[in-house]
XYZ file of C-alpha atoms in Angstrom:
624
model
C 2.407 -16.672 42.610
C 3.605 -20.134 41.622
C 4.956 -21.734 44.782
C 7.301 -24.474 43.648
C 9.443 -27.140 45.293
C 13.167 -27.090 44.593
C 13.744 -30.694 43.612
C 16.865 -32.408 42.300
C 18.434 -30.110 39.690
C 15.031 -28.449 39.347
C 13.757 -31.194 37.060
C 10.308 -31.055 38.657
C 9.950 -27.451 37.456
C 9.884 -28.604 33.833
C 6.394 -30.051 34.158
C 4.596 -26.802 35.056
C 2.942 -25.372 31.914
C 0.478 -22.692 33.082
C 2.402 -19.493 33.731
C 5.614 -20.856 32.197
C 7.738 -18.639 29.942
C 9.542 -21.762 28.694
C 6.532 -23.346 27.040
C 5.260 -19.993 25.824
C 8.622 -19.309 24.185
C 8.846 -22.840 22.798
C 5.905 -22.138 20.496
C 7.946 -19.440 18.786
C 10.970 -21.773 18.839
C 9.011 -24.366 16.884
C 8.116 -21.657 14.363
C 11.820 -20.848 13.935
C 12.552 -24.544 13.236
C 9.973 -24.481 10.448
C 11.686 -21.423 8.976
C 15.060 -23.184 9.184
C 13.714 -26.259 7.395
C 12.243 -24.074 4.665
C 15.608 -22.365 4.157
C 17.578 -25.616 4.003
C 15.162 -27.745 2.001
C 13.664 -25.157 -0.329
C 15.508 -21.894 -0.559
C 19.124 -23.129 -0.698
C 18.446 -24.992 -3.946
C 17.226 -21.827 -5.674
C 19.518 -19.096 -4.365
C 22.973 -18.077 -5.604
C 25.662 -19.690 -3.501
C 27.884 -16.615 -3.893
C 25.426 -14.170 -2.283
C 26.121 -12.330 0.990
C 24.146 -14.753 3.139
C 27.022 -17.217 2.983
C 28.844 -15.071 5.569
C 27.414 -15.533 9.134
C 28.987 -12.479 10.786
C 26.275 -10.023 9.737
C 23.487 -12.094 11.216
C 25.644 -12.850 14.272
C 26.024 -9.141 15.068
C 22.256 -8.719 14.846
C 21.603 -11.648 17.198
C 24.133 -10.303 19.715
C 22.571 -6.820 19.682
C 19.062 -8.153 20.131
C 20.225 -10.398 22.974
C 21.612 -7.377 24.823
C 18.354 -5.468 24.228
C 16.185 -8.286 25.632
C 18.445 -8.989 28.594
C 18.404 -5.292 29.489
C 14.601 -5.328 29.590
C 14.506 -8.574 31.571
C 16.910 -7.078 34.124
C 14.644 -4.097 34.671
C 11.665 -6.428 34.891
C 13.355 -8.213 37.811
C 14.093 -4.884 39.474
C 10.477 -3.785 39.207
C 9.312 -7.112 40.635
C 11.554 -7.005 43.701
C 10.917 -3.316 44.259
C 7.190 -4.048 44.265
C 7.660 -6.874 46.782
C 9.754 -4.633 49.021
C 7.296 -1.722 48.857
C 4.407 -4.048 49.658
C 6.057 -5.502 52.740
C 7.285 -2.081 53.845
C 3.885 -0.417 53.922
C 2.231 -3.448 55.528
C 4.992 -3.598 58.144
C 4.724 0.115 58.948
C 0.973 -0.038 59.386
C 1.272 -3.169 61.505
C 3.854 -1.474 63.760
C 1.616 1.550 64.273
C -1.373 -0.656 65.061
C 0.548 -2.852 67.486
C 2.016 0.134 69.306
C -1.445 1.626 69.730
C -2.657 -1.677 71.216
C 0.301 -1.833 73.626
C -0.288 1.750 74.739
C -3.937 0.906 75.308
C -2.950 -1.860 77.738
C -1.334 0.812 79.909
C -4.558 2.784 80.362
C -6.236 3.057 83.759
C -8.937 0.557 82.795
C -6.379 -2.233 83.234
C -4.973 -1.102 86.581
C -6.280 -4.199 88.338
C -5.465 -6.611 85.516
C -1.893 -5.687 84.630
C 0.920 -7.990 85.743
C 3.046 -6.919 88.695
C 6.005 -4.663 88.014
C 9.586 -5.426 88.943
C 9.973 -1.760 89.795
C 7.469 -2.146 92.626
C 9.265 -5.229 93.964
C 12.910 -4.306 93.732
C 13.569 -6.129 97.008
C 13.208 -9.453 95.153
C 16.716 -8.939 93.819
C 17.972 -9.884 97.275
C 16.871 -13.477 96.625
C 19.148 -13.893 93.578
C 16.297 -15.203 91.460
C 16.368 -15.845 87.728
C 13.824 -15.490 84.935
C 15.082 -18.487 82.975
C 12.423 -20.688 81.386
C 12.307 -24.434 80.981
C 9.847 -26.980 79.664
C 7.786 -29.146 81.991
C 9.477 -32.472 82.597
C 7.711 -35.774 83.050
C 4.508 -34.630 81.349
C 3.179 -35.872 78.032
C 2.060 -33.184 75.623
C 0.889 -33.349 72.071
C 2.761 -31.283 69.525
C 0.057 -28.616 69.702
C 0.035 -28.475 73.511
C 3.714 -27.872 74.152
C 4.368 -24.529 75.720
C 7.050 -22.765 77.717
C 6.856 -23.059 81.476
C 8.466 -20.411 83.620
C 10.285 -21.344 86.780
C 12.393 -19.455 89.230
C 15.689 -20.971 90.164
C 14.725 -20.907 93.820
C 16.138 -24.282 94.892
C 19.527 -23.060 95.975
C 21.205 -25.219 98.593
C 24.682 -24.853 99.883
C 26.956 -27.351 101.560
C 29.430 -26.466 104.242
C 32.240 -25.897 101.719
C 30.274 -23.355 99.613
C 29.507 -25.945 96.921
C 26.303 -25.204 95.049
C 23.921 -28.164 94.944
C 20.686 -28.173 92.926
C 17.969 -30.598 93.939
C 14.249 -31.039 93.348
C 11.709 -32.498 95.666
C 9.314 -35.100 94.448
C 6.463 -33.853 92.230
C 3.641 -32.413 94.254
C 5.610 -32.361 97.536
C 5.563 -29.346 99.836
C 8.952 -28.205 101.124
C 7.282 -27.038 104.329
C 6.020 -30.524 105.146
C 8.398 -32.810 103.273
C 10.274 -34.717 105.980
C 12.909 -36.006 103.573
C 13.808 -32.449 102.680
C 14.009 -31.425 106.313
C 16.129 -34.411 107.254
C 18.544 -33.933 104.388
C 18.746 -30.238 105.145
C 19.388 -30.814 108.840
C 21.937 -33.563 108.341
C 23.788 -31.585 105.724
C 24.181 -28.607 108.053
C 24.703 -30.454 111.322
C 27.946 -29.549 113.029
C 28.553 -26.624 110.694
C 29.023 -23.346 112.526
C 26.855 -20.555 111.081
C 28.525 -17.190 110.821
C 28.022 -13.974 108.899
C 30.334 -15.273 106.184
C 29.138 -18.863 105.894
C 26.486 -20.035 103.404
C 22.931 -19.817 104.745
C 20.684 -22.758 105.331
C 18.328 -23.658 102.438
C 15.710 -21.053 101.505
C 12.567 -22.823 100.325
C 9.609 -21.438 98.391
C 6.115 -22.910 97.904
C 5.823 -25.995 95.758
C 3.723 -24.047 93.243
C 6.839 -22.065 92.393
C 9.137 -25.066 92.439
C 6.897 -26.950 90.013
C 6.367 -23.994 87.703
C 2.619 -23.638 88.338
C 2.834 -19.883 88.742
C 2.590 -19.277 84.978
C -0.847 -20.888 84.667
C -3.729 -18.438 84.167
C -5.946 -18.330 86.090
C -4.088 -19.812 89.072
C -5.935 -21.920 91.582
C -6.332 -20.714 95.180
C -3.837 -23.271 96.480
C -1.181 -22.028 94.072
C -1.503 -18.242 94.279
C -2.313 -15.401 96.634
C -5.683 -13.666 96.725
C -4.343 -10.513 95.084
C -2.876 -12.510 92.199
C -6.146 -14.419 91.815
C -8.020 -11.137 91.526
C -5.481 -9.787 89.036
C -5.627 -12.841 86.766
C -9.415 -13.033 87.043
C -9.729 -9.512 85.693
C -7.212 -10.306 82.991
C -9.236 -13.332 81.911
C -12.318 -11.126 81.595
C -10.532 -8.655 79.334
C -8.715 -11.298 77.260
C -10.843 -14.470 77.387
C -9.119 -16.161 74.455
C -5.860 -16.378 76.419
C -7.506 -18.908 78.732
C -8.429 -21.383 75.985
C -5.614 -23.799 75.061
C -4.923 -24.676 71.433
C -7.355 -22.063 70.132
C -6.956 -18.880 68.141
C -6.665 -15.578 70.021
C -9.886 -14.466 68.329
C -11.857 -17.313 69.901
C -14.758 -16.366 72.149
C -15.129 -18.787 75.075
C -18.622 -18.599 76.552
C -19.413 -15.698 74.234
C -16.861 -13.375 75.833
C -15.076 -10.973 73.496
C -11.849 -8.941 73.716
C -11.936 -5.186 74.431
C -13.877 -3.128 71.901
C -10.951 -0.776 71.381
C -8.766 -3.625 70.157
C -11.535 -4.984 67.947
C -12.101 -1.633 66.255
C -8.378 -1.000 65.917
C -7.822 -4.384 64.260
C -10.765 -3.873 61.898
C -9.692 -0.425 60.704
C -6.092 -1.545 60.184
C -7.224 -4.639 58.264
C -9.601 -2.518 56.180
C -6.890 0.000 55.277
C -4.522 -2.761 54.171
C -7.207 -4.571 52.157
C -8.276 -1.399 50.340
C -4.652 -0.576 49.503
C -4.041 -4.055 48.098
C -7.276 -4.003 46.117
C -6.268 -0.756 44.400
C -2.928 -2.287 43.443
C -4.321 -5.360 41.737
C -7.285 -3.596 40.097
C -6.622 -0.656 37.777
C -9.867 -0.941 35.807
C -12.040 2.104 36.426
C -15.570 1.415 37.765
C -14.857 -2.313 38.164
C -15.396 -4.137 41.446
C -12.663 -5.396 43.741
C -14.632 -7.318 46.373
C -13.963 -7.230 50.109
C -15.249 -9.910 52.462
C -15.150 -11.215 56.035
C -12.034 -12.943 57.364
C -12.462 -15.766 59.869
C -9.380 -16.025 62.121
C -7.806 -19.445 62.133
C -9.055 -20.384 58.674
C -6.729 -21.944 56.117
C -4.296 -19.716 54.271
C -5.537 -18.709 50.815
C -3.597 -20.525 48.121
C -0.934 -18.350 46.509
C -1.093 -20.387 43.289
C -4.393 -19.939 41.405
C -4.111 -23.490 40.045
C -4.263 -24.846 43.619
C -7.525 -23.148 44.496
C -10.641 -25.299 45.033
C -12.442 -26.261 41.852
C -15.569 -24.244 42.597
C -13.429 -21.088 42.814
C -11.341 -21.836 39.719
C -14.481 -22.315 37.628
C -15.315 -18.646 38.174
C -12.292 -17.379 36.231
C -10.804 -20.392 34.434
C -12.057 -22.559 31.598
C -13.414 -25.963 32.663
C -10.681 -27.633 30.592
C -7.155 -26.929 31.779
C -5.705 -27.053 28.270
C -7.958 -24.163 27.279
C -6.733 -22.186 30.290
C -3.142 -22.728 29.132
C -3.912 -21.721 25.542
C -5.718 -18.619 26.723
C -2.658 -17.720 28.782
C -0.342 -18.249 25.794
C -2.310 -15.905 23.562
C -2.798 -13.329 26.362
C -6.594 -13.613 26.561
C -6.508 -13.969 30.372
C -5.088 -10.423 30.646
C -8.196 -8.847 29.159
C -10.247 -6.622 31.526
C -13.188 -9.030 31.516
C -11.186 -12.012 32.775
C -9.174 -9.941 35.227
C -12.390 -8.672 36.818
C -13.679 -12.243 37.124
C -10.448 -13.326 38.775
C -10.559 -10.455 41.316
C -14.204 -11.212 42.078
C -13.395 -14.860 42.798
C -10.633 -13.919 45.261
C -11.905 -11.142 47.562
C -9.595 -9.507 50.064
C -10.711 -10.540 53.558
C -11.097 -8.117 56.469
C -11.290 -8.702 60.220
C -14.830 -7.923 61.271
C -16.060 -7.736 57.690
C -17.083 -4.553 55.910
C -20.352 -2.669 56.231
C -22.559 -1.198 53.539
C -21.768 2.298 54.778
C -18.029 1.715 54.457
C -18.499 0.319 50.938
C -20.641 3.311 49.998
C -18.025 5.785 51.217
C -15.224 3.917 49.447
C -17.200 3.931 46.221
C -17.683 7.686 46.488
C -13.906 8.167 46.565
C -12.797 8.478 42.935
C -9.573 6.767 42.003
C -7.283 4.281 43.775
C -5.345 6.974 45.638
C -8.503 8.464 47.127
C -9.839 5.084 48.272
C -6.598 4.098 50.017
C -6.261 7.532 51.623
C -9.840 7.433 52.921
C -9.380 4.032 54.564
C -6.125 5.146 56.185
C -7.677 8.380 57.456
C -10.293 6.329 59.330
C -7.519 4.507 61.163
C -5.606 7.701 61.976
C -8.711 9.511 63.200
C -9.629 6.612 65.479
C -6.197 6.489 67.109
C -6.068 10.252 67.727
C -9.649 10.392 69.041
C -9.060 7.542 71.470
C -5.756 9.038 72.597
C -7.429 12.329 73.496
C -10.077 10.376 75.413
C -7.434 8.489 77.426
C -7.539 5.056 75.788
C -3.775 5.071 75.202
C -2.910 5.710 78.831
C -0.507 8.394 79.930
C 1.760 7.975 76.916
C 3.120 11.360 75.857
C 1.782 13.004 72.728
C 5.266 13.047 71.243
C 5.257 9.261 71.346
C 1.790 9.111 69.805
C 3.077 11.261 66.937
C 5.388 8.381 66.051
C 2.322 6.265 65.306
C 1.144 8.848 62.802
C 4.659 8.934 61.355
C 4.606 5.152 60.889
C 1.279 5.370 59.093
C 2.642 8.139 56.893
C 5.765 6.106 56.082
C 3.564 3.178 55.132
C 1.580 5.394 52.780
C 4.816 6.487 51.120
C 5.768 2.877 50.429
C 2.250 2.225 49.148
C 2.804 4.927 46.550
C 6.076 3.263 45.583
C 4.107 0.092 44.836
C 1.429 2.145 43.119
C 4.101 3.687 40.880
C 5.151 0.246 39.624
C 1.541 -0.783 39.039
C 0.461 2.405 37.256
C 3.588 3.369 35.293
C 4.372 0.668 32.691
C 7.740 -0.154 31.210
C 8.599 2.682 28.734
C 6.766 2.158 25.445
C 9.711 2.901 23.083
C 11.881 0.216 24.649
C 8.985 -2.245 24.867
C 8.158 -1.735 21.188
C 11.773 -2.113 20.119
C 12.166 -5.314 22.127
C 8.973 -6.798 20.696
C 9.986 -6.011 17.096
C 13.449 -7.527 17.243
C 12.186 -10.540 19.164
C 9.959 -11.304 16.189
C 12.899 -10.728 13.836
C 14.885 -13.414 15.651
C 12.411 -16.007 14.432
C 13.796 -15.473 10.912
C 17.363 -14.279 11.611
C 18.496 -17.209 13.751
C 17.597 -19.875 11.146
C 19.773 -18.047 8.558
C 22.623 -17.980 11.077
C 22.290 -21.693 11.864
C 22.252 -22.472 8.124
C 25.763 -21.012 7.838
C 27.128 -22.660 10.996
C 26.121 -26.296 10.414
C 25.320 -28.645 7.575
C 23.538 -31.205 9.785
C 19.811 -30.785 9.496
C 19.022 -32.029 13.005
C 21.737 -29.924 14.614
C 20.602 -26.733 12.889
C 16.980 -27.373 13.859
C 17.896 -28.046 17.494
C 20.105 -24.961 17.894
C 17.548 -22.728 16.151
C 14.833 -23.980 18.506
C 16.907 -23.487 21.657
C 18.229 -20.042 20.684
C 14.856 -18.582 19.753
C 13.145 -20.198 22.740
C 15.738 -18.623 25.043
C 15.405 -15.122 23.578
C 11.612 -15.188 23.420
C 11.429 -16.746 26.898
C 13.522 -13.920 28.375
C 11.244 -11.433 26.679
C 8.205 -13.133 28.222
C 9.849 -13.155 31.660
C 10.324 -9.392 31.400
C 6.682 -8.909 30.424
C 5.467 -11.100 33.302
C 7.562 -9.371 35.982
C 7.005 -5.771 34.889
C 3.674 -5.629 36.741
C 3.626 -8.223 39.546
C 0.228 -7.119 40.883
C -1.994 -8.360 38.056
C -0.084 -10.837 35.847
C -1.737 -14.067 36.977
C -0.413 -16.632 37.886
C 2.952 -14.911 38.432
C 1.509 -12.094 40.540
C 2.339 -11.328 44.174
C -0.045 -13.371 46.419
C -1.874 -10.432 47.969
C -4.745 -12.552 49.315
C -2.286 -14.679 51.280
C -0.408 -11.619 52.562
C -3.693 -10.044 53.678
C -4.594 -13.186 55.620
C -1.183 -13.144 57.324
C -1.698 -9.481 58.175
C -5.052 -10.316 59.761
C -3.578 -13.114 61.855
C -0.900 -10.737 63.103
C -3.621 -8.300 64.152
C -5.429 -11.053 66.063
C -2.441 -11.436 68.394
C -3.420 -8.105 69.971
C -6.261 -9.988 71.683
C -3.761 -12.052 73.673
C -3.177 -9.319 76.238
C -0.097 -9.613 78.405
C 2.713 -12.135 78.383
C 1.508 -15.188 80.355
C 4.811 -15.455 82.221
C 4.399 -11.895 83.520
C 1.871 -12.967 86.153
C 4.343 -13.955 88.819
C 3.110 -13.842 92.397
C 5.140 -11.433 94.509
C 3.506 -12.585 97.737
C 5.001 -16.048 97.294
C 8.393 -14.521 97.928
C 7.292 -12.146 100.655
C 7.719 -14.814 103.311
C 11.350 -15.272 102.338
C 11.932 -11.524 102.470
C 10.322 -11.358 105.902
C 12.487 -14.259 107.046
C 15.518 -12.338 105.855
C 14.365 -9.355 107.907
C 13.780 -11.438 111.013
C 16.961 -13.390 110.401
C 19.002 -10.371 111.407
C 18.684 -11.737 114.949
C 19.864 -15.300 115.408
C 20.656 -17.088 118.639
C 22.019 -20.556 119.063
C 21.093 -22.977 121.815
C 24.525 -22.676 123.399
C 24.357 -18.877 123.642
C 26.559 -18.211 120.608
C 27.002 -14.926 118.871
C 24.312 -13.229 116.826
C 24.420 -14.531 113.279
C 22.440 -14.282 109.985
C 20.265 -17.057 108.633
C 17.646 -17.244 105.837
C 14.724 -19.488 106.760
C 10.990 -19.484 106.218
C 9.220 -18.971 109.571
C 7.287 -22.236 109.360
C 10.436 -24.159 108.634
C 12.201 -22.438 111.482
C 9.497 -23.361 113.953
C 9.506 -27.032 113.015
C 13.261 -27.330 113.177
C 13.284 -25.415 116.431
C 10.964 -27.932 118.055
C 13.081 -30.799 116.842
C 16.208 -29.171 118.160
C 14.657 -28.701 121.605
C 14.088 -32.425 121.925
C 17.623 -33.266 120.818
C 20.536 -33.374 123.203
C 22.696 -30.323 123.671
C 25.821 -32.306 122.740
C 24.812 -32.356 119.081
C 25.267 -28.576 118.912
C 22.710 -28.189 116.125
C 21.936 -24.638 115.107
C 18.283 -23.676 114.955
C 16.472 -20.477 114.084
C 14.846 -18.631 116.942
C 13.092 -15.281 116.815
C 13.317 -12.583 119.422
C 10.377 -11.860 121.695
C 8.919 -8.459 122.407
C 10.949 -8.197 125.606
C 14.288 -8.393 123.840
C 15.405 -4.861 123.098
C 17.747 -5.946 120.307
C 14.815 -7.208 118.266
C 12.295 -4.392 118.789
C 13.258 -2.613 115.596
C 13.067 -5.770 113.489
C 9.666 -6.776 114.857
C 8.324 -3.266 114.309
C 9.583 -3.284 110.739
C 7.884 -6.613 110.073
C 4.576 -5.437 111.580
C 4.629 -2.348 109.373
C 5.225 -4.461 106.264
C 2.339 -6.799 107.101
C -0.025 -3.917 107.902
C 0.830 -2.195 104.642
C 0.112 -5.375 102.690
C -3.218 -5.837 104.440
C -4.283 -2.299 103.554
C -3.303 -2.781 99.924
C -5.306 -6.024 99.680
C -8.378 -4.402 101.259
C -8.162 -1.459 98.873
C -7.866 -3.780 95.874
C -10.869 -5.848 97.001
C -12.914 -2.686 97.515
C -12.105 -1.382 94.047
C -12.993 -4.722 92.454
C -16.334 -4.831 94.302
C -17.172 -1.319 93.136
C -16.289 -2.183 89.554
C -18.481 -5.311 89.599
C -21.406 -3.347 91.068
C -21.008 -0.735 88.349
C -21.059 -3.374 85.632
C -24.039 -5.257 87.077
C -26.252 -2.251 87.972
C -28.747 -1.185 85.226
C -28.103 2.134 83.563
C -30.831 4.693 84.449
C -32.264 6.891 81.695
C -30.951 10.400 81.550
C -33.569 12.934 82.759
C -34.648 15.502 80.181
């Protein structure tokens, strides 16, 4: 495919010669000028001026009819070209959807129970905090263009004044709201003298600085920025998906030799192989000729879509060392011969994730015909998905959902056959022959017409050249677009599309969304404070009221309030003791929550220890 830049009025397009229908048609236009000059300078002096050729209408009708014939063929050439492009993208998109869905289902299997991000379903009580999942970029940090990334933050800095006015503030970078005196002073002074009731805004609810500064989205989190359970969860995730921990690197990278799950590797390879085999059968219709397959390295440069932009050592394999000879060979159609097409295909192999083995090549060679080869490669992918589903690799996803994957693969195969139809079935021979014959006739008919329309030699030559060049150029456009899979350099860039397909498959190695690893235990203290805050007593023996405060913050402010005079009437948070009957239920509820969390953490640690022992212990031979 010739990838061109749309310059001013398209003038830059006039300088491309290889693959141009304009310059190819201009050769025939020059021939028509020679015919016109022969008619004017030689034949007019010898013919009878009263013959029928003095009337231009007969030749004009012929030119009009041939123009309609050529335009009709060019129109259908465009339709075949765009239909081929659509079919190609449809079957690649269907197969990519099926592959991606299988990878997503695999992430829900039991092997990832300790590595999956927390679920909002399991923490529905967080909705009481009125949090938000809005994202924002880090401020005050310098990043290169390749290091910029989204940073997730919760809008947890809600502060209210006495008149219900919402105020958003941020503590200094790196400060801890639990120990930041400026925050405590501003919070106390802002709420001093304000009577707290069930209907008044609560005092500020503060979360750890790791949440305020957006550190919670970093994988793996450091111990001072995350709970132990979240550290264990992200540690397991980093073992399964090591490339997600390496900044500015491809998802297929292998830090310290660690690789992604084998299921995802095999799934990506079989999907890439099926797509590469399908594309190779579309561009190569020569029986018993090779269409090479090779290894794709993720992150490598995109293959050039324009053959003229390939490196010189690759172009020498299928092009003449002199560019002018390549152009001449294109004009006379020599580059469409089977010998040169095979050399071009061999110089541009279709690349596959994980490469291709000798056994796979041997099996593909045994399959006779393009349809059989593509069907064999697709059957390998289907068999792998079904086998792994029955073994449990796709989690507890219902079989009816898995059947949709097979349906997607089947739909993709249907669109492949649509593309195969365009490649295998040529434009109808009768129409092609008729168009070719009358295109040649225009070389002689148009000069006779121009001889009757003008007496100026230069004007007749110019109009003859432009008219014939236009008609022949349209005919060449139709011939180029009728089969967009093999007419180099105006073919569909299948090598580039295959590389893009491979890069899309590599994204399966990324695992889960990095912003999904939010730490629920960071918010548990606020929820517990809300539970304990059901009992509130003021220093002057006021009524029981509701307040939202972290326990550590409440204790510090309580000590300060004890030292202050009673005339200031400051409201502090105090918690009921075991002897107060009104608070027995609240304290019991809190103890149950803490005990439940402790049991869950112990169970998670035990399961992780057992899994590590299983991985580290040597496998004993099976007794006979």
